[in-house]
CSV table of C-alpha atoms in Angstrom, one decimal:
chain,number,residue,atom,x,y,z
W,4,MET,CA,70.1,10.0,10.7
W,5,ASN,CA,66.6,11.7,12.2
W,6,ARG,CA,68.5,14.0,14.8
W,7,LEU,CA,65.9,13.9,17.6
W,8,LEU,CA,66.4,10.2,17.4
W,9,ALA,CA,70.5,10.1,17.9
W,10,VAL,CA,70.3,12.8,21.2
W,11,PHE,CA,67.3,9.9,22.4
W,12,SER,CA,70.1,7.2,21.9
W,13,LEU,CA,73.1,8.9,22.8
W,14,ILE,CA,71.1,9.8,26.4
W,15,LEU,CA,70.2,6.0,27.3
W,16,ILE,CA,74.0,4.7,25.7
W,17,MET,CA,75.3,7.6,28.8
W,18,ALA,CA,73.0,5.6,31.3
W,19,LEU,CA,74.4,1.9,30.4
W,20,THR,CA,78.0,2.8,29.2
W,21,PRO,CA,80.9,4.0,32.3
W,22,PHE,CA,82.2,8.0,32.2
W,23,HIS,CA,85.3,7.8,31.0
W,24,SER,CA,87.6,10.8,30.4
W,25,HIS,CA,89.9,9.8,27.0
W,26,ALA,CA,88.3,9.3,23.8
W,27,GLU,CA,90.0,5.7,23.4
W,28,ASP,CA,87.6,4.1,25.3
W,29,GLY,CA,84.5,5.7,24.9
W,30,LEU,CA,82.2,3.3,22.8
W,31,VAL,CA,82.1,2.9,18.7
W,32,ILE,CA,78.6,2.0,16.9
W,33,GLY,CA,79.1,1.8,13.1
W,34,GLY,CA,81.8,4.0,12.6
W,35,ASP,CA,79.6,6.3,15.4
W,36,VAL,CA,81.8,7.6,18.6
W,37,TYR,CA,80.3,8.3,21.8
W,38,THR,CA,82.3,9.8,24.4
W,39,GLY,CA,82.4,11.3,27.7
W,40,GLY,CA,85.0,12.7,30.0
W,41,SER,CA,86.6,15.9,31.3
W,42,ALA,CA,90.0,15.3,29.6
W,43,PRO,CA,90.8,16.1,26.2
W,44,SER,CA,89.2,13.8,24.3
W,45,SER,CA,91.5,12.9,20.7
W,46,VAL,CA,88.4,11.3,18.9
W,47,SER,CA,88.7,10.3,15.1
W,48,ALA,CA,85.0,9.2,14.4
W,49,GLU,CA,84.7,8.2,11.0
W,50,ARG,CA,81.3,9.1,11.1
W,51,ASP,CA,79.6,11.4,14.2
W,52,ALA,CA,81.1,12.1,17.1
W,53,PHE,CA,79.3,12.8,20.0
W,54,ALA,CA,81.3,13.7,23.6
W,55,TYR,CA,78.8,15.0,27.2
W,56,GLY,CA,80.7,15.9,30.5
W,57,VAL,CA,81.1,18.5,32.7
W,58,SER,CA,84.0,20.1,30.6
W,59,VAL,CA,84.5,18.6,26.8
W,60,ASN,CA,87.4,19.5,25.0
W,61,LEU,CA,86.5,17.5,21.9
W,62,ALA,CA,90.0,17.3,19.4
W,63,GLY,CA,90.4,15.1,16.8
W,64,GLN,CA,89.2,13.9,12.7
W,65,ILE,CA,85.5,14.0,12.9
W,66,GLY,CA,84.5,12.7,9.2
W,67,LYS,CA,80.7,13.6,9.6
W,68,ASP,CA,78.7,16.1,12.4
W,69,ALA,CA,79.9,16.3,15.8
W,70,HIS,CA,77.4,16.7,19.0
W,71,ALA,CA,78.9,18.7,22.3
W,72,ALA,CA,77.3,18.9,25.8
W,73,GLY,CA,78.6,19.9,28.1
W,74,PHE,CA,79.0,23.1,31.0
W,75,ASP,CA,82.2,23.8,29.8
W,76,VAL,CA,83.0,22.5,25.5
W,77,GLU,CA,85.9,23.3,23.7
W,78,ILE,CA,85.8,22.3,20.1
W,79,ASP,CA,89.7,21.7,18.6
W,80,SER,CA,88.4,18.8,15.8
W,81,ASP,CA,87.5,19.6,12.2
W,82,VAL,CA,84.4,18.6,11.5
W,83,GLY,CA,84.1,17.1,8.3
W,84,ALA,CA,79.8,17.8,7.9
W,85,ASP,CA,77.6,19.9,10.8
W,86,LEU,CA,78.5,21.1,14.5
W,87,TYR,CA,76.5,21.6,16.9
W,88,ALA,CA,76.8,21.9,20.6
W,89,VAL,CA,75.6,23.4,23.8
W,90,GLY,CA,77.0,24.9,27.6
W,91,GLY,CA,77.5,27.4,29.2
W,92,SER,CA,81.2,27.8,27.6
W,93,ILE,CA,81.9,27.4,24.6
W,94,THR,CA,84.1,27.6,21.9
W,95,VAL,CA,85.1,27.0,19.0
W,96,ARG,CA,88.9,26.4,16.8
W,97,GLY,CA,88.3,24.3,14.1
W,98,ASN,CA,87.5,24.1,10.9
W,99,VAL,CA,83.9,23.1,10.3
W,100,ALA,CA,83.0,21.5,6.5
W,101,GLU,CA,78.9,22.8,7.4
W,102,ASP,CA,76.6,24.2,9.5
W,103,LEU,CA,77.3,25.5,12.7
W,104,SER,CA,74.5,25.6,15.6
W,105,LEU,CA,75.9,26.5,19.3
W,106,SER,CA,73.7,27.2,21.9
W,107,GLY,CA,75.3,29.1,25.9
W,108,PHE,CA,75.6,31.5,28.0
W,109,THR,CA,79.2,32.4,26.5
W,110,VAL,CA,79.6,31.3,23.0
W,111,ARG,CA,83.2,32.0,20.5
W,112,LEU,CA,84.3,31.1,17.2
W,113,ASN,CA,87.9,31.1,17.2
W,114,GLU,CA,90.1,32.6,15.2
W,115,LYS,CA,91.8,29.4,13.8
W,116,ALA,CA,88.4,29.1,13.3
W,117,SER,CA,86.6,28.8,10.3
W,118,VAL,CA,82.3,27.4,9.1
W,119,GLY,CA,81.6,26.1,5.5
W,120,HIS,CA,78.4,26.7,4.9
W,121,ASN,CA,75.9,28.6,7.6
W,122,ALA,CA,76.2,29.5,11.5
W,123,ARG,CA,73.0,29.7,13.6
W,124,ILE,CA,73.9,31.1,17.8
W,125,VAL,CA,72.1,31.9,20.9
W,126,GLY,CA,74.3,33.2,23.8
W,127,ALA,CA,74.3,36.0,26.5
W,128,ASN,CA,77.7,37.1,25.1
W,129,ILE,CA,78.6,35.9,21.6
W,130,SER,CA,81.9,36.7,19.2
W,131,ILE,CA,82.8,35.5,16.5
W,132,ASN,CA,86.6,35.9,14.5
W,133,ALA,CA,85.7,32.8,12.4
W,134,PRO,CA,84.9,33.3,9.0
W,135,ILE,CA,81.4,31.8,7.8
W,136,GLY,CA,81.3,30.3,4.0
W,137,GLY,CA,77.7,31.3,4.5
W,138,SER,CA,75.1,33.5,6.2
W,139,LEU,CA,75.8,34.1,9.6
W,140,LEU,CA,72.1,34.4,12.0
W,141,ALA,CA,72.5,35.7,15.8
W,142,ALA,CA,71.0,36.2,19.6
W,143,GLY,CA,71.7,37.4,22.4
W,144,GLY,CA,73.0,40.5,25.2
W,145,LYS,CA,75.8,40.9,23.0
W,146,VAL,CA,77.6,40.2,19.9
W,147,SER,CA,80.9,41.0,18.8
W,148,LEU,CA,81.3,40.3,14.6
W,149,ASN,CA,85.2,40.3,14.0
W,150,ALA,CA,85.5,38.2,10.4
W,151,PRO,CA,83.9,38.3,7.4
W,152,VAL,CA,80.6,36.8,5.7
W,153,SER,CA,79.8,35.2,2.5
W,154,GLY,CA,76.4,35.7,2.7
W,155,ASP,CA,73.0,37.4,4.6
W,156,VAL,CA,73.6,38.2,8.3
W,157,ARG,CA,70.7,38.7,10.9
W,158,LEU,CA,71.6,39.6,14.4
W,159,SER,CA,69.4,40.7,17.5
W,160,ALA,CA,71.0,41.6,20.6
W,161,GLY,CA,70.9,44.0,23.4
W,162,GLU,CA,74.7,45.4,22.1
W,163,ILE,CA,75.7,44.9,18.2
W,164,GLU,CA,79.9,45.8,17.7
W,165,PHE,CA,82.1,45.9,14.7
W,166,GLY,CA,85.9,44.1,14.6
W,167,PRO,CA,88.0,45.4,12.0
W,168,ALA,CA,87.8,42.6,10.6
W,169,ALA,CA,84.5,42.0,10.0
W,170,LYS,CA,83.2,43.0,6.6
W,171,ILE,CA,79.5,41.1,5.3
W,172,GLN,CA,78.9,40.2,1.4
W,173,GLY,CA,75.1,39.6,1.8
W,174,LYS,CA,72.6,41.9,3.3
W,175,LEU,CA,72.8,43.2,6.6
W,176,THR,CA,69.2,43.3,8.8
W,177,TYR,CA,69.7,43.6,12.4
W,178,SER,CA,67.4,44.2,15.6
W,179,THR,CA,68.4,46.2,18.9
W,180,GLU,CA,66.6,49.2,20.2
W,181,ASN,CA,69.2,52.0,19.4
W,182,GLU,CA,70.1,52.1,15.8
W,183,ILE,CA,73.8,52.0,15.1
W,184,SER,CA,76.7,53.3,13.4
W,185,ILE,CA,77.9,50.4,11.1
W,186,PRO,CA,82.0,51.2,9.4
W,187,ALA,CA,81.8,51.4,5.4
W,188,SER,CA,83.9,48.9,5.4
W,189,VAL,CA,81.6,46.0,7.6
W,190,ILE,CA,78.9,47.2,4.2
W,191,SER,CA,77.5,49.6,2.2
W,192,ALA,CA,74.3,52.0,3.5
W,193,ASP,CA,71.8,49.9,1.2
W,194,ARG,CA,72.4,47.2,2.0
W,195,ILE,CA,71.2,47.8,5.7
W,196,GLN,CA,68.4,47.2,7.9
W,197,GLN,CA,67.4,48.0,11.1
W,198,VAL,CA,63.9,45.9,11.7
W,199,PRO,CA,62.2,46.0,15.1
W,200,PHE,CA,63.1,43.0,18.0
W,201,LYS,CA,60.8,39.9,18.4
W,202,GLY,CA,61.4,36.4,19.7
W,203,SER,CA,58.8,35.0,17.6
W,204,ASP,CA,60.5,36.0,14.1
W,205,LEU,CA,64.1,34.9,15.5
W,206,MET,CA,63.1,31.6,16.7
W,207,ARG,CA,61.1,31.5,12.6
W,208,ASP,CA,64.7,32.6,11.2
W,209,LEU,CA,66.5,30.2,13.2
W,210,ARG,CA,63.9,27.0,11.5
W,211,GLU,CA,64.5,28.3,8.2
W,212,THR,CA,67.9,28.2,8.1
W,213,MET,CA,68.3,24.8,10.2
W,214,PRO,CA,67.1,21.6,7.8
W,215,GLU,CA,63.5,20.1,8.6
W,216,ASP,CA,64.4,17.4,11.6
W,217,VAL,CA,66.0,19.7,13.4
W,218,SER,CA,64.7,22.4,13.0
W,219,PHE,CA,60.9,21.7,14.9
W,220,PHE,CA,63.8,20.7,18.5
W,221,TRP,CA,66.0,23.7,17.9
W,222,PRO,CA,63.3,26.3,19.6
W,223,SER,CA,62.7,24.0,22.3
W,224,PHE,CA,66.4,23.0,23.1
W,225,PHE,CA,67.6,26.5,23.4
W,226,GLY,CA,64.7,26.7,26.5
W,227,LEU,CA,65.7,24.6,28.3
W,228,VAL,CA,69.0,26.6,28.7
W,229,LEU,CA,66.9,29.3,29.4
W,230,THR,CA,65.5,27.5,31.7
W,231,PHE,CA,68.4,26.5,33.7
W,232,LEU,CA,69.8,29.7,34.0
W,233,ALA,CA,67.4,30.4,35.8
W,234,THR,CA,67.0,27.4,38.5
W,235,LEU,CA,71.0,27.1,38.3
W,236,GLY,CA,70.6,29.7,41.8
W,237,PHE,CA,67.6,27.9,43.3
W,238,PHE,CA,69.6,24.4,43.4
W,239,LEU,CA,72.5,26.0,44.6
W,240,ILE,CA,70.7,26.7,47.6
W,241,VAL,CA,69.5,23.0,48.0
W,242,SER,CA,73.1,22.0,47.8
W,243,ALA,CA,73.9,24.1,50.9
W,244,VAL,CA,71.3,23.2,52.5
W,245,CYS,CA,71.5,19.0,52.3
W,246,LEU,CA,75.7,19.8,52.5
W,247,ALA,CA,74.5,21.7,56.1
W,248,PHE,CA,72.0,18.8,57.8
W,249,PHE,CA,72.6,15.8,56.0
W,250,PRO,CA,76.3,15.2,54.9
W,251,SER,CA,76.3,11.6,55.5
W,252,LEU,CA,73.5,10.9,53.2
W,253,VAL,CA,75.0,13.7,50.5
W,254,ASP,CA,78.4,11.6,51.1
W,255,ARG,CA,76.6,8.0,49.8
W,256,LEU,CA,74.8,10.0,46.8
W,257,ARG,CA,77.6,11.1,46.0
W,258,GLN,CA,79.6,7.6,45.5
W,259,ARG,CA,77.3,6.2,44.1
W,260,ALA,CA,76.8,9.1,41.7
W,261,VAL,CA,80.3,8.4,40.8
W,262,ALA,CA,80.9,4.6,40.6
W,263,ASN,CA,77.5,4.8,38.3
W,264,PRO,CA,77.5,8.1,36.1
W,265,GLY,CA,75.8,7.6,33.5
W,266,MET,CA,72.5,6.1,35.6
W,267,ALA,CA,72.8,9.0,37.4
W,268,GLU,CA,72.4,11.7,34.6
W,269,LEU,CA,69.7,9.8,33.0
W,270,SER,CA,67.4,9.7,36.3
W,271,GLY,CA,68.2,14.0,37.0
W,272,PHE,CA,66.7,14.0,33.2
W,273,LEU,CA,63.9,11.7,33.8
W,274,GLY,CA,63.2,13.9,37.3
């Protein structure tokens, strides 16, 4: 299934279905499960799972792909294929059988998690404590690696650090302002290369490691996250002004949004 069509399908379903707190109230179509809510969702999906909400806690067995979006995203599910998640804070504790693609402000791979194939992560603060069965591509303000990686690794960050459990089987290419000291226990010096940081090169690398139907979409998704972070302060100011001068109007809008949150989210998406 084309990933872009899947995203738009999810947006449409969000608009047409009520906002629920539990997966059993969600929508099931063709083995795919669509759910939204702030309470933990114990989802058992024969195929793909889609979860959205302010806080998303996805648990249960996912047969194929898992997609999650929210301000606070926690993935405890074991995923049978790929995991895609975007949020302010993302924590992964489940096992991902194939590829993992994450974009958030704070991103954590717990030591209980594992990734079968490739991992691509973009975030301001990235902490990787789970073993990676393939390659690792990570970019952010700070990247911490404390787990084994079976394939090649490319890291681009203002600060890079390696924990005692870090072990790279392939080659390491990294970009920082200054050359860093890398313990021999992590990787031998002959397999390390430092290169100047170029944002365009990073986006190209992200595209090359992704399936064709996802690669064209990911950089735009990353751009949306950066735009969200940059404009959050503006919306907080506007909200404060509205609450101070138009409290009755805000209350009416709040009641309408609670009654039909899917349609409110679609209206916000369309501008």
